[in-house]
Coordinates of C-alpha atoms and ligand atoms in Angstrom, one line a residue:
M329 CA 0.1 0.2 0.1
L330 CA 0.7 2.9 -0.8
G331 CA 2.2 6.1 1.9
G332 CA -0.9 8.3 1.5
S333 CA -4.2 8.3 1.2
S334 CA -5.2 6.5 -2.7
L335 CA -4.7 2.7 -2.8
L336 CA -3.9 2.8 -6.7
L337 CA -3.9 -1.4 -7.3
P338 CA -0.9 -1.5 -10.6
G339 CA -1.6 -5.5 -10.2
L340 CA -5.0 -4.5 -12.2
W341 CA -3.8 -1.8 -14.5
L342 CA -5.4 -2.9 -17.8
L343 CA -4.8 -2.5 -21.1
G344 CA -7.7 -3.2 -23.9
S345 CA -7.3 -3.4 -27.4
V346 CA -8.2 -4.2 -30.9
A347 CA -5.3 -5.4 -33.9
C348 CA -4.9 -6.7 -36.8
L349 CA -1.7 -9.0 -35.3
R350 CA -0.4 -9.1 -38.8
G351 CA -1.1 -5.1 -39.7
A352 CA 2.4 -3.4 -39.6
A353 CA 3.2 -0.6 -37.2
G354 CA 3.6 1.8 -39.5
G355 CA 3.0 4.6 -36.1
E356 CA -0.7 5.0 -37.4
G357 CA -2.6 7.2 -35.7
R358 CA -6.5 7.5 -34.3
K359 CA -8.3 11.1 -34.3
V360 CA -9.8 10.4 -30.4
T361 CA -13.5 11.8 -29.8
L362 CA -15.4 11.6 -26.2
E363 CA -18.9 11.7 -25.5
Y364 CA -20.9 11.2 -22.9
N365 CA -24.8 9.8 -22.6
P366 CA -24.5 9.9 -26.6
G367 CA -28.5 11.7 -27.6
R368 CA -29.1 12.2 -24.6
N369 CA -29.2 15.5 -22.7
G370 CA -28.6 15.1 -18.5
S371 CA -24.9 15.8 -16.9
S372 CA -25.1 12.6 -14.2
L373 CA -22.6 10.0 -16.5
S374 CA -23.8 6.6 -17.2
L375 CA -22.5 6.6 -20.8
L376 CA -19.2 7.3 -22.0
H377 CA -18.6 7.3 -25.9
V378 CA -15.0 6.5 -27.3
R379 CA -14.5 7.1 -31.0
A380 CA -11.3 6.3 -32.4
V381 CA -11.3 6.8 -36.3
G382 CA -8.3 5.1 -38.0
R383 CA -8.1 5.0 -41.9
N384 CA -11.4 3.4 -43.2
D385 CA -12.1 1.8 -39.6
T386 CA -12.9 2.9 -36.3
L387 CA -13.3 1.6 -33.0
H388 CA -15.9 2.9 -30.6
Y389 CA -15.9 1.8 -26.6
V390 CA -19.1 2.5 -24.6
W391 CA -18.2 3.0 -21.1
S392 CA -20.7 1.7 -18.8
S393 CA -21.5 3.1 -14.8
I394 CA -25.8 1.3 -15.2
G395 CA -25.1 -1.7 -13.3
A396 CA -21.8 -3.4 -12.9
P397 CA -19.3 -0.9 -14.8
T398 CA -18.7 -1.8 -18.4
V399 CA -17.4 -0.6 -21.6
L400 CA -18.0 -2.6 -25.0
L401 CA -15.5 -2.2 -27.8
L402 CA -17.2 -2.4 -30.7
Y403 CA -14.2 -2.9 -34.1
T404 CA -16.1 -1.4 -37.5
R405 CA -14.5 -1.5 -40.8
S406 CA -16.0 2.9 -41.3
E407 CA -14.5 5.7 -40.8
S408 CA -18.2 7.2 -40.4
S409 CA -19.9 4.4 -38.1
I410 CA -22.7 5.7 -36.0
L411 CA -23.3 4.9 -32.1
H412 CA -27.1 4.8 -31.3
V413 CA -28.7 4.8 -28.0
N414 CA -31.7 4.1 -27.9
W415 CA -32.6 5.4 -24.0
T416 CA -35.8 4.2 -23.2
K417 CA -35.0 0.6 -23.9
L418 CA -31.3 0.6 -21.9
N419 CA -33.3 1.7 -18.8
S420 CA -35.3 -1.3 -19.1
T421 CA -35.9 -4.7 -17.6
S422 CA -35.1 -5.5 -21.3
P423 CA -32.3 -3.4 -22.4
A424 CA -31.2 -6.0 -25.5
G425 CA -30.6 -4.2 -28.3
A426 CA -30.4 -0.8 -27.1
I427 CA -27.0 0.1 -28.7
W428 CA -26.1 0.0 -31.7
V429 CA -24.1 1.0 -34.5
E430 CA -24.6 2.0 -37.5
P431 CA -24.4 1.0 -40.5
S432 CA -24.1 -2.9 -39.1
G433 CA -22.9 -4.6 -42.0
S434 CA -19.7 -2.2 -40.8
V435 CA -19.2 -4.2 -37.5
V436 CA -16.0 -6.6 -36.9
Y437 CA -16.0 -7.7 -34.1
S438 CA -17.0 -6.9 -30.4
T439 CA -16.6 -7.8 -27.0
A440 CA -17.1 -6.6 -23.6
V441 CA -15.0 -6.4 -20.3
V442 CA -17.2 -5.9 -16.7
F443 CA -16.1 -5.5 -13.6
T444 CA -18.3 -7.8 -11.2
K445 CA -16.7 -7.4 -7.3
V446 CA -14.0 -7.1 -4.9
F447 CA -13.4 -9.0 -3.1
E448 CA -10.7 -8.1 0.7
Y449 CA -9.0 -10.6 2.2
N450 CA -6.9 -10.8 5.2
G451 CA -3.5 -12.5 4.7
A452 CA 0.2 -11.2 4.7
N453 CA 1.1 -14.3 2.8
A454 CA 0.1 -13.4 -0.6
S455 CA 0.7 -16.7 -2.7
A456 CA -0.8 -18.5 0.0
L457 CA -4.1 -17.5 -2.0
S458 CA -3.1 -19.5 -5.0
T459 CA -3.3 -22.5 -2.4
G460 CA -6.3 -21.9 -1.0
Q461 CA -6.3 -21.7 2.3
G462 CA -8.0 -20.4 5.1
E463 CA -7.0 -16.6 3.9
T464 CA -10.2 -15.3 6.0
F465 CA -12.3 -13.4 3.0
Y466 CA -14.6 -10.7 4.2
P467 CA -19.0 -10.5 2.3
P468 CA -17.3 -8.8 -1.6
Y469 CA -18.2 -5.4 -2.6
D470 CA -20.5 -6.1 -5.4
L471 CA -19.9 -2.9 -7.8
A472 CA -23.2 -2.9 -9.1
D473 CA -24.9 -1.5 -5.8
F474 CA -22.3 1.6 -6.7
S475 CA -23.8 5.3 -7.0
W476 CA -21.5 6.5 -9.9
N477 CA -21.3 10.0 -11.2
G478 CA -18.1 11.4 -13.2
S479 CA -16.0 13.3 -15.7
L480 CA -14.3 13.8 -19.3
N481 CA -11.0 16.1 -19.9
Q482 CA -11.5 15.9 -23.8
T483 CA -8.0 17.0 -24.0
A484 CA -7.0 14.7 -21.7
L485 CA -8.8 11.7 -23.7
T486 CA -9.1 11.1 -19.9
A487 CA -12.5 10.4 -18.1
K488 CA -13.4 8.6 -14.7
F489 CA -16.1 7.6 -13.3
Q490 CA -16.5 7.3 -9.3
G491 CA -18.3 5.3 -7.4
V492 CA -19.9 5.3 -3.7
K493 CA -21.7 2.6 -1.7
T494 CA -24.6 3.3 -1.9
S495 CA -25.7 0.9 1.5
D496 CA -22.8 1.3 3.8
P497 CA -23.1 -0.5 7.1
G498 CA -19.4 -2.1 7.5
G499 CA -18.8 2.0 7.7
A500 CA -15.9 1.5 5.2
F501 CA -17.2 4.0 2.5
R502 CA -18.1 6.3 5.1
N503 CA -14.8 8.0 3.5
G504 CA -14.2 5.8 0.4
T505 CA -14.4 5.9 -3.3
I506 CA -14.2 3.0 -6.5
S507 CA -12.8 5.1 -8.9
F508 CA -12.0 3.8 -12.5
Q509 CA -10.5 5.4 -15.5
V510 CA -10.4 5.7 -18.5
T511 CA -7.7 6.8 -20.4
A512 CA -8.3 6.5 -25.0
Y513 CA -4.9 7.3 -26.9
E514 CA -4.3 8.4 -30.5
Q515 CA -0.7 8.2 -30.5
S516 CA 1.4 5.1 -29.4
S517 CA 4.1 5.3 -26.6
R518 CA 4.4 4.5 -23.1
D519 CA 2.5 5.2 -20.4
S520 CA 5.4 6.4 -17.7
P521 CA 4.1 4.6 -14.5
L522 CA 6.3 1.4 -13.8
P523 CA 5.5 -1.0 -15.8
R524 CA 5.3 2.0 -18.5
L525 CA 3.3 -1.4 -20.9
L526 CA 3.3 -0.1 -24.2
H527 CA 0.5 1.2 -26.0
T528 CA -1.4 2.3 -29.6
A529 CA -3.6 3.9 -30.5
N530 CA -5.8 0.2 -30.6
S531 CA -5.9 0.1 -27.1
S532 CA -7.1 2.2 -24.0
K533 CA -6.2 2.1 -20.9
V534 CA -8.4 1.5 -17.5
E535 CA -6.8 2.5 -14.0
F536 CA -9.2 1.5 -10.7
I537 CA -8.6 3.2 -7.9
M538 CA -9.9 2.6 -4.3
D539 CA -9.3 5.8 -2.5
R540 CA -9.2 5.9 1.9
V541 CA -12.1 2.4 1.5
A542 CA -11.5 1.8 4.9
P543 CA -10.0 -2.3 5.4
R544 CA -11.8 -4.5 7.1
G545 CA -8.4 -6.7 8.0
N546 CA -5.2 -5.4 9.4
S547 CA -3.5 -6.5 6.2
S548 CA -6.4 -6.7 3.8
R549 CA -5.0 -7.2 0.1
F550 CA -8.4 -7.2 -2.9
L551 CA -9.3 -8.2 -6.0
L552 CA -10.9 -7.2 -8.3
E553 CA -13.2 -9.5 -10.7
V554 CA -13.5 -9.8 -14.7
V555 CA -15.3 -11.0 -16.7
T556 CA -14.4 -11.2 -20.0
V557 CA -17.6 -11.4 -23.1
E558 CA -17.0 -13.1 -26.7
E559 CA -18.3 -13.5 -29.5
R560 CA -18.3 -17.1 -30.3
G561 CA -16.3 -19.1 -32.2
R562 CA -12.8 -17.7 -31.6
R563 CA -10.3 -18.9 -29.1
K564 CA -8.8 -17.8 -25.7
R565 CA -5.7 -18.0 -24.1
L566 CA -4.4 -16.2 -20.9
N567 CA -0.9 -16.0 -20.6
S568 CA 2.0 -14.8 -18.3
V569 CA 4.6 -12.5 -19.1
Q570 CA 7.6 -11.5 -16.8
S571 CA 10.4 -9.5 -18.9
I572 CA 12.9 -7.1 -16.8
D573 CA 14.0 -4.0 -19.7
D574 CA 16.1 -1.6 -18.2
E575 CA 15.6 1.0 -20.6
Y576 CA 11.4 1.6 -19.1
T577 CA 11.1 -1.0 -16.9
P578 CA 14.4 -1.9 -14.7
T579 CA 12.6 -4.3 -12.1
I580 CA 10.4 -7.2 -12.6
F581 CA 6.7 -6.6 -13.2
E582 CA 4.4 -10.2 -13.6
M583 CA 2.2 -9.3 -17.0
A584 CA -1.0 -11.4 -17.8
Q585 CA -3.0 -10.9 -20.9
L586 CA -6.0 -12.6 -22.2
V587 CA -5.5 -12.4 -25.7
S588 CA -8.8 -13.5 -28.0
E589 CA -9.0 -14.6 -31.6
P590 CA -10.7 -16.1 -34.5
H591 CA -9.8 -19.5 -35.3
N592 CA -9.8 -18.8 -39.7
D593 CA -7.8 -15.5 -40.7
S594 CA -10.8 -13.3 -40.2
I595 CA -10.1 -9.0 -38.9
G596 CA -10.6 -8.7 -34.5
S597 CA -7.7 -9.8 -32.6
S598 CA -8.0 -8.4 -28.8
F599 CA -6.3 -8.6 -26.0
F600 CA -6.4 -7.0 -22.2
Q601 CA -3.3 -6.8 -20.0
Ligands
NAG970 C1 -4.2 -1.3 -35.4 O1 -4.9 -2.1 -36.1 C2 -5.4 -2.0 -37.4 C3 -6.3 -2.2 -37.6 O2 -6.7 -4.3 -37.8 C4 -4.2 -2.5 -37.6 O3 -4.4 -2.0 -39.2 C5 -2.8 -1.6 -37.8 O4 -2.3 -1.9 -37.7 C6 -3.3 -1.6 -35.7 N1 -1.6 -0.2 -35.3 C7 -1.0 -0.9 -34.4 C8 0.2 0.1 -33.6 O5 -1.2 -2.2 -34.2
NAG971 C1 -31.0 18.1 -25.1 O1 -30.9 19.6 -25.0 C2 -31.1 21.3 -26.5 C3 -30.9 22.8 -25.6 O2 -31.9 22.3 -24.3 C4 -32.1 20.4 -26.8 O3 -32.3 20.8 -28.1 C5 -32.1 19.1 -27.6 O4 -33.3 18.5 -28.3 C6 -32.1 18.0 -26.8 N1 -31.9 17.2 -27.1 C7 -32.5 15.8 -26.4 C8 -31.8 14.3 -27.0 O5 -32.9 16.3 -26.1
NAG972 C1 -9.4 2.3 -47.2 O1 -11.1 2.1 -48.4 C2 -10.6 2.9 -50.0 C3 -12.0 2.2 -50.1 O2 -12.4 1.0 -50.3 C4 -9.0 1.6 -50.9 O3 -9.0 2.0 -51.9 C5 -8.4 1.9 -49.9 O4 -7.0 1.7 -49.9 C6 -8.1 1.9 -48.3 N1 -7.5 2.3 -47.1 C7 -6.7 1.4 -45.9 C8 -5.1 2.5 -45.9 O5 -7.4 0.8 -46.0
NAG973 C1 -36.9 2.8 -28.2 O1 -36.8 1.8 -27.7 C2 -38.6 1.5 -27.0 C3 -38.4 0.0 -25.8 O2 -38.3 -1.0 -26.6 C4 -40.1 1.7 -28.2 O3 -41.1 1.1 -28.0 C5 -39.0 2.7 -28.7 O4 -39.6 2.9 -30.2 C6 -37.4 2.8 -29.1 N1 -37.6 3.8 -30.4 C7 -36.4 3.9 -31.2 C8 -35.9 5.2 -32.0 O5 -36.0 3.2 -31.7
NAG974 C1 -33.7 4.5 -15.4 O1 -35.3 4.7 -15.2 C2 -35.3 5.0 -13.8 C3 -36.4 4.3 -11.7 O2 -37.2 3.3 -13.3 C4 -35.0 6.5 -13.8 O3 -35.6 7.5 -12.2 C5 -34.6 6.8 -13.9 O4 -35.6 8.4 -13.8 C6 -34.5 6.7 -15.8 N1 -33.4 7.9 -16.1 C7 -33.4 8.0 -17.5 C8 -32.3 8.0 -17.8 O5 -34.6 8.1 -18.6
NAG975 C1 3.4 -18.9 2.4 O1 2.8 -19.5 2.3 C2 3.0 -20.4 1.2 C3 2.0 -21.2 1.1 O2 1.5 -21.8 2.0 C4 4.5 -20.5 2.6 O3 4.9 -21.6 1.9 C5 5.3 -19.2 2.7 O4 6.2 -19.6 3.9 C6 4.6 -18.5 3.6 N1 5.5 -17.6 3.6 C7 5.0 -16.2 4.7 C8 6.1 -16.2 5.8 O5 4.4 -16.4 5.6
NAG976 C1 -17.7 12.8 -8.0 O1 -18.6 13.1 -7.1 C2 -17.9 14.1 -6.5 C3 -18.9 15.2 -5.0 O2 -20.0 15.6 -5.8 C4 -16.7 15.1 -6.0 O3 -16.4 15.4 -5.5 C5 -16.5 13.8 -7.4 O4 -15.2 14.9 -7.7 C6 -17.5 13.3 -9.1 N1 -16.4 13.2 -9.0 C7 -15.7 13.4 -11.2 C8 -14.9 12.1 -11.1 O5 -16.4 13.2 -11.2
NAG977 C1 -7.5 18.1 -18.9 O1 -6.5 17.6 -19.5 C2 -5.9 19.2 -19.4 C3 -4.0 17.9 -20.6 O2 -3.3 17.4 -19.4 C4 -4.9 19.3 -18.6 O3 -4.3 20.4 -18.7 C5 -6.4 20.6 -17.8 O4 -6.1 21.4 -16.8 C6 -6.7 19.9 -17.7 N1 -9.1 19.6 -17.5 C7 -9.3 19.1 -16.5 C8 -11.0 20.4 -16.4 O5 -8.8 19.2 -15.3
NAG978 C1 -13.5 9.6 7.6 O1 -12.9 11.2 7.7 C2 -13.6 11.6 8.7 C3 -13.1 12.8 8.7 O2 -11.2 12.8 7.9 C4 -12.5 10.9 9.9 O3 -12.4 11.2 11.9 C5 -13.7 8.5 10.2 O4 -12.2 8.8 11.0 C6 -13.2 8.9 8.1 N1 -13.7 7.6 9.7 C7 -13.1 6.2 7.9 C8 -14.6 4.7 8.6 O5 -12.5 6.3 7.9
NAG979 C1 -5.9 -6.1 14.6 O1 -4.5 -5.8 15.4 C2 -5.2 -4.9 16.2 C3 -4.3 -5.2 17.4 O2 -3.4 -6.0 17.1 C4 -5.7 -6.7 16.7 O3 -6.9 -6.3 18.0 C5 -7.3 -6.8 16.3 O4 -8.3 -7.8 16.5 C6 -7.1 -6.7 14.4 N1 -8.2 -6.9 14.0 C7 -8.6 -7.7 12.5 C8 -9.3 -8.1 11.7 O5 -7.5 -8.7 12.5
NAG980 C1 -14.4 -16.4 -39.7 O1 -15.3 -16.9 -38.9 C2 -16.6 -16.7 -38.9 C3 -16.9 -16.9 -37.2 O2 -17.0 -18.2 -37.1 C4 -17.3 -16.2 -39.8 O3 -17.6 -15.5 -39.4 C5 -15.7 -15.6 -41.3 O4 -16.2 -15.3 -42.3 C6 -14.2 -16.2 -42.0 N1 -14.1 -15.3 -41.8 C7 -13.1 -16.5 -43.1 C8 -11.7 -16.3 -43.9 O5 -13.3 -17.1 -43.4

């Protein structure tokens, strides 16, 4: 835990991306715009639309704080694909089909990631967790039970969702918040904090921040549960990369990445680091 009042879990620092792995990495950029609640007035942030237009294609990221925080990624083979939201339907008990893209034939790949729960256990020993030996798990925090607000910065291409727990019998969230800070990129570069992960215009980042949440144990550790949703007919692998790179990462980090690929040569490989 860091000395300050804020806990940033660097292990949960994530990048999601679509990249044609065979594509030349020719430093191609994208034009990125951020928009709240497309087609609706209202300041409370429930949908954030990130549109990243490239040459003959567009990446749409739709971040939602309706229920558990979720991101939907749509890759379209068109520079002019438009995201539509039927807000009435989205806010109903049958929201299926409330978000779509036109022209519909331009969508070549879609995937979603849901941040469902935060677990907390008391245990000084991180390695004990994987052995499954009797840590005390406290009741998890269900992120769908949070109330979220947010703000965006078009210049920095960032947006932040900040959540407070609506019912908080234990009082751990009396002063505490959980935030998801999203960053979109127009060019390739490296992130400034360690482990200085490489990003491209095809990727975006989310930082998970727990601020002033009172831990329930004397040696609390936290885990963020992540659920991914995929189209049929794809192959997934989870691999772990350990590297030491004197120039950028002069210490050892372990990075886990979930890679999703189509079985055939069709476009749309994505990864989640
Ligand atoms: C981004 O994705 C596009 C489309 O798949 C691809 O042509 C391009 O090479 C990718 N760029 C990078 C830097 O990976
Ligand atoms: C949003 O507000 C503007 C100005 O008040 C109005 O012209 C527009 O029709 C509103 N849009 C929607 C979708 O309600
Ligand atoms: C974009 O699409 C046009 C028309 O289909 C095509 O002529 C052009 O080569 C494409 N450009 C790239 C970079 O793929
Ligand atoms: C939006 O969804 C509602 C409820 O499903 C439906 O009645 C309405 O026709 C839809 N509006 C549009 C513009 O599709
Ligand atoms: C969504 O529905 C709830 C309850 O049905 C209502 O209180 C809220 O105002 C609705 N939100 C929007 C954006 O329509
Ligand atoms: C942590 O747990 C592992 C596996 O149970 C054990 O081998 C190790 O000695 C423990 N380390 C400490 C500091 O308790
Ligand atoms: C959310 O609302 C609180 C209270 O009004 C405010 O302090 C905070 O800055 C807001 N968060 C964001 C990300 O806008
Ligand atoms: C938005 O980001 C820019 C660039 O990082 C920064 O200079 C500016 O102060 C930010 N604006 C707000 C309102 O935070
Ligand atoms: C919340 O903040 C107040 C004032 O800073 C402090 O007295 C109190 O102990 C804090 N509560 C928790 C649960 O952290
Ligand atoms: C935390 O440590 C204090 C002092 O050692 C002890 O009294 C307390 O029971 C511990 N709390 C938990 C949840 O382990
Ligand atoms: C690859 O598989 C997908 C899904 O099974 C299918 O829709 C697509 O047409 C296939 N593409 C090629 C080039 O075979």
